[in-house]
């Protein structure tokens, strides 16, 4: 089956499902030296934006401060798909993927940081979602918010 590609300004249903279910994404930023920097991140897709959490300092933080344009990739692999000839050359990978271009910013407001951290806890460790997040943890956690400008989805089933 041919690859399907879709470009959308807002995330469509298929892309939204993938973003809701993918375990991690790759955040790519541009360094001041002109080299791209890509790093895996935990994330949540909420309110048509991507949110991630990290330390308050580091290379990605420096890159974001210098240039707020980022690219995010997320995918799910579902195994191999085989063509009619059942040979190595007719074998492909069944997958869904999205590539997002957007602008990243820092969430500064305490209540919003707390809200997003609870969304992250609900996604990754739901057994702790009813427990309070200590204020000192919220204070020393950076929350990144990505405004989606373009979303390209592709899949092979």
mmCIF file of C-alpha atoms in Angstrom:
data_model
loop_
_atom_site.group_PDB
_atom_site.id
_atom_site.type_symbol
_atom_site.label_atom_id
_atom_site.label_comp_id
_atom_site.label_asym_id
_atom_site.label_seq_id
_atom_site.Cartn_x
_atom_site.Cartn_y
_atom_site.Cartn_z
ATOM 1 C CA UNK A 1 0.000 0.000 0.000
ATOM 2 C CA UNK A 2 1.311 3.455 -0.837
ATOM 3 C CA UNK A 3 2.349 5.935 1.811
ATOM 4 C CA UNK A 4 -0.327 8.485 2.583
ATOM 5 C CA UNK A 5 0.723 12.064 3.266
ATOM 6 C CA UNK A 6 -1.419 14.871 4.574
ATOM 7 C CA UNK A 7 -0.524 18.475 5.292
ATOM 8 C CA UNK A 8 -2.760 20.381 7.658
ATOM 9 C CA UNK A 9 -2.621 23.646 9.561
ATOM 10 C CA UNK A 10 -4.363 22.056 12.517
ATOM 11 C CA UNK A 11 -3.833 18.529 13.693
ATOM 12 C CA UNK A 12 -6.362 16.175 12.106
ATOM 13 C CA UNK A 13 -8.069 13.180 13.701
ATOM 14 C CA UNK A 14 -5.408 10.619 12.732
ATOM 15 C CA UNK A 15 -2.550 12.880 13.808
ATOM 16 C CA UNK A 16 -4.342 13.703 17.063
ATOM 17 C CA UNK A 17 -4.733 9.997 17.859
ATOM 18 C CA UNK A 18 -1.046 9.408 17.213
ATOM 19 C CA UNK A 19 -0.013 12.404 19.319
ATOM 20 C CA UNK A 20 -2.295 11.221 22.104
ATOM 21 C CA UNK A 21 -0.841 7.719 22.071
ATOM 22 C CA UNK A 22 2.847 8.082 21.184
ATOM 23 C CA UNK A 23 5.181 7.563 24.132
ATOM 24 C CA UNK A 24 7.753 10.128 23.133
ATOM 25 C CA UNK A 25 8.611 12.675 20.520
ATOM 26 C CA UNK A 26 11.843 14.024 19.120
ATOM 27 C CA UNK A 27 12.322 17.757 19.653
ATOM 28 C CA UNK A 28 14.677 19.380 17.153
ATOM 29 C CA UNK A 29 15.998 22.880 17.722
ATOM 30 C CA UNK A 30 18.707 24.912 16.036
ATOM 31 C CA UNK A 31 21.879 25.715 17.898
ATOM 32 C CA UNK A 32 23.635 29.073 17.677
ATOM 33 C CA UNK A 33 26.471 27.218 15.894
ATOM 34 C CA UNK A 34 24.052 26.399 13.036
ATOM 35 C CA UNK A 35 23.801 22.702 13.878
ATOM 36 C CA UNK A 36 20.437 21.082 14.606
ATOM 37 C CA UNK A 37 19.994 19.436 17.989
ATOM 38 C CA UNK A 38 17.442 16.620 18.372
ATOM 39 C CA UNK A 39 16.499 14.991 21.647
ATOM 40 C CA UNK A 40 13.760 12.541 22.728
ATOM 41 C CA UNK A 41 11.176 14.065 25.057
ATOM 42 C CA UNK A 42 8.137 12.984 27.031
ATOM 43 C CA UNK A 43 5.158 15.048 25.944
ATOM 44 C CA UNK A 44 1.428 15.569 26.002
ATOM 45 C CA UNK A 45 -0.814 16.820 23.243
ATOM 46 C CA UNK A 46 -3.378 19.067 24.891
ATOM 47 C CA UNK A 47 -5.557 21.922 23.673
ATOM 48 C CA UNK A 48 -4.029 21.721 20.161
ATOM 49 C CA UNK A 49 -0.510 22.265 21.507
ATOM 50 C CA UNK A 50 2.441 20.092 22.441
ATOM 51 C CA UNK A 51 3.760 20.355 26.005
ATOM 52 C CA UNK A 52 7.024 18.940 27.329
ATOM 53 C CA UNK A 53 8.850 19.164 30.629
ATOM 54 C CA UNK A 54 12.574 19.368 31.324
ATOM 55 C CA UNK A 55 15.264 20.952 33.474
ATOM 56 C CA UNK A 56 15.528 24.734 33.642
ATOM 57 C CA UNK A 57 18.956 24.796 31.973
ATOM 58 C CA UNK A 58 20.752 22.960 29.205
ATOM 59 C CA UNK A 59 21.536 22.959 25.502
ATOM 60 C CA UNK A 60 17.916 22.767 24.322
ATOM 61 C CA UNK A 61 16.965 25.676 26.605
ATOM 62 C CA UNK A 62 19.828 27.763 25.190
ATOM 63 C CA UNK A 63 18.767 26.869 21.640
ATOM 64 C CA UNK A 64 15.112 27.760 22.307
ATOM 65 C CA UNK A 65 16.063 31.126 23.807
ATOM 66 C CA UNK A 66 18.110 31.900 20.686
ATOM 67 C CA UNK A 67 15.550 30.612 18.162
ATOM 68 C CA UNK A 68 11.940 29.595 19.005
ATOM 69 C CA UNK A 69 11.388 27.675 15.740
ATOM 70 C CA UNK A 70 11.314 23.909 16.347
ATOM 71 C CA UNK A 71 10.432 20.657 14.652
ATOM 72 C CA UNK A 72 8.808 17.744 16.461
ATOM 73 C CA UNK A 73 8.552 14.184 15.193
ATOM 74 C CA UNK A 74 6.473 11.410 16.759
ATOM 75 C CA UNK A 75 5.777 7.940 15.405
ATOM 76 C CA UNK A 76 4.414 4.511 16.156
ATOM 77 C CA UNK A 77 5.796 1.371 14.534
ATOM 78 C CA UNK A 78 3.372 -1.529 14.108
ATOM 79 C CA UNK A 79 5.634 -4.213 12.656
ATOM 80 C CA UNK A 80 6.436 -5.347 9.153
ATOM 81 C CA UNK A 81 4.192 -5.373 6.113
ATOM 82 C CA UNK A 82 4.836 -7.785 3.272
ATOM 83 C CA UNK A 83 4.241 -7.400 -0.430
ATOM 84 C CA UNK A 84 2.850 -10.062 -2.725
ATOM 85 C CA UNK A 85 6.277 -11.505 -3.581
ATOM 86 C CA UNK A 86 7.201 -12.031 0.084
ATOM 87 C CA UNK A 87 10.830 -11.046 -0.411
ATOM 88 C CA UNK A 88 13.138 -8.707 1.478
ATOM 89 C CA UNK A 89 12.660 -6.040 -1.187
ATOM 90 C CA UNK A 90 8.863 -6.175 -0.866
ATOM 91 C CA UNK A 91 8.942 -5.799 2.924
ATOM 92 C CA UNK A 92 8.174 -2.488 4.569
ATOM 93 C CA UNK A 93 7.446 -1.116 8.003
ATOM 94 C CA UNK A 94 3.862 -0.436 9.064
ATOM 95 C CA UNK A 95 3.886 2.924 10.847
ATOM 96 C CA UNK A 96 2.198 6.240 11.511
ATOM 97 C CA UNK A 97 4.166 9.434 11.931
ATOM 98 C CA UNK A 98 3.749 13.169 12.281
ATOM 99 C CA UNK A 99 6.185 15.997 11.759
ATOM 100 C CA UNK A 100 5.258 19.316 13.329
ATOM 101 C CA UNK A 101 6.735 22.723 12.703
ATOM 102 C CA UNK A 102 6.025 25.299 15.343
ATOM 103 C CA UNK A 103 7.092 27.976 17.749
ATOM 104 C CA UNK A 104 8.139 27.005 21.249
ATOM 105 C CA UNK A 105 7.800 29.115 24.366
ATOM 106 C CA UNK A 106 8.233 28.751 28.104
ATOM 107 C CA UNK A 107 5.191 28.396 30.352
ATOM 108 C CA UNK A 108 5.882 30.747 33.264
ATOM 109 C CA UNK A 109 2.529 30.930 35.071
ATOM 110 C CA UNK A 110 2.573 28.590 38.098
ATOM 111 C CA UNK A 111 -1.015 27.257 37.790
ATOM 112 C CA UNK A 112 -0.558 26.429 34.105
ATOM 113 C CA UNK A 113 2.748 24.664 34.843
ATOM 114 C CA UNK A 114 0.966 22.628 37.503
ATOM 115 C CA UNK A 115 -1.915 21.809 35.129
ATOM 116 C CA UNK A 116 0.455 20.582 32.415
ATOM 117 C CA UNK A 117 2.490 18.531 34.879
ATOM 118 C CA UNK A 118 -0.724 16.795 35.950
ATOM 119 C CA UNK A 119 -1.481 16.039 32.276
ATOM 120 C CA UNK A 120 1.995 14.511 31.934
ATOM 121 C CA UNK A 121 1.507 12.465 35.117
ATOM 122 C CA UNK A 122 -1.900 11.259 33.847
ATOM 123 C CA UNK A 123 -0.305 10.078 30.606
ATOM 124 C CA UNK A 124 2.829 8.389 31.930
ATOM 125 C CA UNK A 125 2.062 7.423 35.541
ATOM 126 C CA UNK A 126 -1.726 7.515 35.980
ATOM 127 C CA UNK A 127 -1.431 5.662 39.290
ATOM 128 C CA UNK A 128 0.035 8.896 40.747
ATOM 129 C CA UNK A 129 -2.451 11.296 39.144
ATOM 130 C CA UNK A 130 -4.393 11.867 42.364
ATOM 131 C CA UNK A 131 -1.310 12.748 44.381
ATOM 132 C CA UNK A 132 -0.231 16.373 44.823
ATOM 133 C CA UNK A 133 2.835 17.614 42.962
ATOM 134 C CA UNK A 134 5.165 19.348 45.424
ATOM 135 C CA UNK A 135 5.511 23.085 44.810
ATOM 136 C CA UNK A 136 9.297 22.910 44.774
ATOM 137 C CA UNK A 137 9.088 20.378 41.915
ATOM 138 C CA UNK A 138 6.852 22.708 39.937
ATOM 139 C CA UNK A 139 9.240 25.607 40.580
ATOM 140 C CA UNK A 140 12.281 23.712 39.322
ATOM 141 C CA UNK A 141 10.601 22.230 36.240
ATOM 142 C CA UNK A 142 10.583 23.939 32.863
ATOM 143 C CA UNK A 143 7.388 23.503 30.845
ATOM 144 C CA UNK A 144 7.696 24.024 27.103
ATOM 145 C CA UNK A 145 4.673 24.854 24.937
ATOM 146 C CA UNK A 146 4.680 24.398 21.166
ATOM 147 C CA UNK A 147 2.228 26.300 19.017
ATOM 148 C CA UNK A 148 1.653 24.085 15.967
ATOM 149 C CA UNK A 149 2.099 25.941 12.663
ATOM 150 C CA UNK A 150 2.187 22.958 10.309
ATOM 151 C CA UNK A 151 1.534 19.264 10.825
ATOM 152 C CA UNK A 152 2.397 16.610 8.252
ATOM 153 C CA UNK A 153 1.070 13.111 8.856
ATOM 154 C CA UNK A 154 2.159 9.974 7.045
ATOM 155 C CA UNK A 155 1.361 6.313 7.490
ATOM 156 C CA UNK A 156 1.784 2.890 5.951
ATOM 157 C CA UNK A 157 -0.471 0.075 7.040
#
